[in-house]
CSV table of C-alpha atoms in Angstrom, one decimal:
chain,number,residue,atom,x,y,z
A,1,TYR,CA,71.3,111.5,116.3
A,2,CYS,CA,70.9,112.9,112.7
A,3,ALA,CA,72.9,111.4,109.9
A,4,ILE,CA,72.9,110.6,106.2
A,5,GLN,CA,74.4,107.6,104.5
A,6,VAL,CA,76.2,108.2,101.1
A,7,ALA,CA,77.1,105.5,98.7
A,8,TYR,CA,79.6,106.2,96.0
A,9,GLY,CA,81.5,104.2,93.5
A,10,LYS,CA,80.1,101.3,91.5
A,11,ARG,CA,79.7,97.5,92.4
A,12,ARG,CA,78.2,94.6,90.6
A,13,ALA,CA,75.1,93.2,92.0
A,14,SER,CA,76.6,89.8,92.5
A,15,ARG,CA,79.1,91.4,94.9
A,16,VAL,CA,76.6,92.9,97.4
A,17,THR,CA,75.0,90.8,100.2
A,18,LYS,CA,71.4,90.5,100.4
A,19,ALA,CA,71.1,92.7,103.4
A,20,GLN,CA,73.0,95.5,101.5
A,21,ALA,CA,70.9,94.9,98.4
A,22,GLY,CA,67.8,95.4,100.3
A,23,HIS,CA,69.2,98.5,102.0
A,24,PHE,CA,70.1,100.0,98.6
A,25,ALA,CA,66.8,98.9,97.0
A,26,LYS,CA,64.7,100.7,99.8
A,27,ALA,CA,66.6,103.7,99.1
A,28,GLY,CA,66.2,103.4,95.3
A,29,VAL,CA,69.9,103.8,94.5
A,30,GLU,CA,72.5,101.6,92.8
A,31,ALA,CA,74.9,99.6,94.9
A,32,GLY,CA,78.0,101.6,95.7
A,33,SER,CA,81.5,100.3,96.5
A,34,VAL,CA,81.7,102.5,99.6
A,35,LEU,CA,79.0,103.4,102.1
A,36,LYS,CA,79.7,106.3,104.5
A,37,GLU,CA,77.8,107.9,107.1
A,38,PHE,CA,77.9,111.7,108.0
A,39,ARG,CA,76.3,113.6,110.8
A,40,VAL,CA,74.2,116.5,109.7
A,41,ALA,CA,72.1,119.2,111.5
A,42,PRO,CA,68.3,118.5,111.7
A,43,GLU,CA,67.7,121.4,109.6
A,44,ALA,CA,70.0,120.2,106.8
A,45,LEU,CA,68.5,116.7,107.1
A,46,ALA,CA,65.0,118.1,106.2
A,47,GLU,CA,66.3,119.6,103.0
A,48,LEU,CA,67.6,116.2,101.7
A,49,LYS,CA,65.6,113.4,100.1
A,50,VAL,CA,66.2,109.7,100.0
A,51,GLY,CA,68.2,108.7,96.9
A,52,ALA,CA,69.1,112.3,96.1
A,53,GLU,CA,72.6,112.9,94.6
A,54,LEU,CA,75.1,115.2,96.3
A,55,LYS,CA,77.0,117.4,93.9
A,56,VAL,CA,80.5,118.8,94.3
A,57,ASP,CA,79.3,122.4,94.1
A,58,MET,CA,78.7,122.2,97.9
A,59,PHE,CA,82.4,123.0,98.1
A,60,GLN,CA,83.8,126.4,97.2
A,61,VAL,CA,87.2,127.6,96.0
A,62,GLY,CA,89.3,128.6,99.2
A,63,GLN,CA,87.3,126.6,101.6
A,64,LYS,CA,89.2,124.6,104.2
A,65,VAL,CA,88.4,120.9,104.3
A,66,ASP,CA,89.6,117.8,106.2
A,67,VAL,CA,90.6,114.9,103.8
A,68,THR,CA,90.3,111.2,105.3
A,69,GLY,CA,91.8,108.2,103.5
A,70,THR,CA,93.7,105.1,104.0
A,71,SER,CA,97.5,105.6,104.1
A,72,ILE,CA,99.7,103.7,101.9
A,73,GLY,CA,100.8,100.3,103.5
A,74,LYS,CA,104.4,99.7,104.1
A,75,GLY,CA,104.1,96.1,105.6
A,76,TYR,CA,106.2,95.0,108.5
A,77,ALA,CA,108.7,97.7,109.4
A,78,GLY,CA,111.4,98.0,111.9
A,79,VAL,CA,111.5,100.8,114.6
A,80,ILE,CA,113.8,103.0,112.5
A,81,LYS,CA,111.4,103.3,109.7
A,82,ARG,CA,108.3,103.2,111.8
A,83,TYR,CA,109.2,105.5,114.7
A,84,HIS,CA,112.4,107.4,113.3
A,85,PHE,CA,114.7,105.8,115.9
A,86,SER,CA,118.3,106.4,115.3
A,87,SER,CA,120.4,103.2,114.4
A,88,ASN,CA,123.0,101.9,116.8
A,89,ARG,CA,126.8,102.2,116.4
A,90,ALA,CA,128.3,100.5,113.4
A,91,SER,CA,131.6,99.7,114.9
A,92,HIS,CA,133.3,98.9,118.4
A,93,GLY,CA,131.9,95.4,119.0
A,94,ASN,CA,128.4,95.9,117.5
A,95,SER,CA,128.1,92.8,115.3
A,96,VAL,CA,124.4,92.2,114.7
A,97,SER,CA,122.2,94.8,116.2
A,98,HIS,CA,123.0,98.0,114.1
A,99,ASN,CA,119.3,98.6,113.3
A,100,SER,CA,117.7,97.2,116.3
A,101,ALA,CA,115.7,99.2,118.9
A,102,GLY,CA,118.1,98.6,121.7
A,103,SER,CA,116.9,97.9,125.2
A,104,ILE,CA,113.1,97.5,125.6
A,105,GLY,CA,112.7,97.1,129.3
A,106,MET,CA,114.3,97.6,132.7
A,107,ALA,CA,115.6,95.3,135.3
A,108,GLN,CA,113.8,92.7,137.6
A,109,ASP,CA,111.8,95.5,139.3
A,110,PRO,CA,109.0,95.9,136.7
A,111,GLY,CA,109.8,92.4,135.2
A,112,ARG,CA,108.0,93.3,132.1
A,113,VAL,CA,107.9,95.6,129.0
A,114,PHE,CA,105.4,98.5,129.6
A,115,PRO,CA,102.4,98.6,127.2
A,116,GLY,CA,102.7,101.0,124.3
A,117,LYS,CA,106.4,100.4,124.0
A,118,LYS,CA,107.5,101.4,120.4
A,119,MET,CA,108.6,98.3,118.6
A,120,ALA,CA,108.7,96.9,115.2
A,121,GLY,CA,105.4,96.1,113.5
A,122,HIS,CA,102.8,96.9,110.9
A,123,LEU,CA,103.2,100.3,109.3
A,124,GLY,CA,100.6,102.2,107.2
A,125,ASP,CA,97.4,101.0,105.8
A,126,ALA,CA,95.6,103.0,108.4
A,127,THR,CA,92.8,105.5,108.3
A,128,CYS,CA,94.4,109.1,108.6
A,129,THR,CA,93.0,112.6,108.3
A,130,VAL,CA,94.9,115.6,107.0
A,131,GLN,CA,93.3,118.7,108.2
A,132,ASN,CA,93.0,122.3,106.8
A,133,LEU,CA,93.6,121.6,103.2
A,134,GLU,CA,92.4,124.3,100.8
A,135,VAL,CA,90.0,123.7,97.9
A,136,ALA,CA,91.9,125.0,94.8
A,137,ARG,CA,89.3,124.3,92.1
A,138,VAL,CA,85.9,122.8,91.8
A,139,ASP,CA,84.9,121.3,88.3
A,140,ALA,CA,81.1,120.6,88.5
A,141,GLU,CA,80.9,119.2,85.0
A,142,ARG,CA,83.3,116.3,85.7
A,143,GLY,CA,82.4,116.1,89.4
A,144,LEU,CA,86.0,116.9,90.7
A,145,VAL,CA,87.2,118.8,93.6
A,146,MET,CA,90.9,119.8,93.4
A,147,VAL,CA,92.6,120.1,96.7
A,148,LYS,CA,96.0,121.8,97.5
A,149,GLY,CA,98.2,119.7,99.8
A,150,SER,CA,99.1,116.2,100.6
A,151,VAL,CA,96.1,113.9,100.3
A,152,PRO,CA,96.4,110.5,102.3
A,153,GLY,CA,96.4,107.3,100.4
A,154,SER,CA,97.6,105.7,97.2
A,155,LYS,CA,96.7,106.5,93.6
A,156,ASN,CA,93.1,105.8,92.7
A,157,GLY,CA,92.2,105.3,96.4
A,158,SER,CA,88.9,106.7,97.8
A,159,VAL,CA,89.0,109.7,100.1
A,160,VAL,CA,86.3,111.6,102.1
A,161,LEU,CA,86.1,115.3,102.1
A,162,ARG,CA,84.5,117.2,105.0
A,163,PRO,CA,84.4,120.8,106.0
A,164,SER,CA,87.2,121.6,108.1
A,165,VAL,CA,86.5,121.4,112.0
A,166,LYS,CA,89.4,123.8,112.9
A,167,ALA,CA,88.9,126.6,110.3
A,168,LYS,CA,86.2,129.1,110.0
A,169,ALA,CA,84.0,128.9,107.0
A,170,PRO,CA,84.4,131.4,104.3
A,171,LYS,CA,82.1,134.4,104.1
A,172,GLY,CA,78.9,133.5,102.5
A,173,GLY,CA,79.7,129.7,102.9
A,174,LYS,CA,77.8,126.9,104.4
């Protein structure tokens, strides 16, 4: 198993545990707000040094990337918003349950609700990945990568860019 750990963002020294502080001190880097681990090939691992800075010029214009982030949290949601169920009839004796899920089980035979039944619950605030987005522009001076497409998460949220696993690398790319 060959992997690297990448820290990014900034965090005050008082907000880091002693174990993390020792981990960052051994690497000779400042404490970051996010610490991620990426698998790399053993050949690529030999090129990298501990404490080295990764630049955005590793991405090229036109390259396909997978973007991982935390989706926007929507709180406790019903089945219509969460799973796109249709609402029940609004007339003919339906007095309370217009936006309910309807029946959730069968008769006495199973005597229970099956696991995985789509019901109301927590929606959003989950890690999700959008695949095959295209890199539109790379600004090496400001350290920015501009991506064409919908990036998961709220504004000012942190995201992780990886080379796409389902698309071929561009010619002359890494």
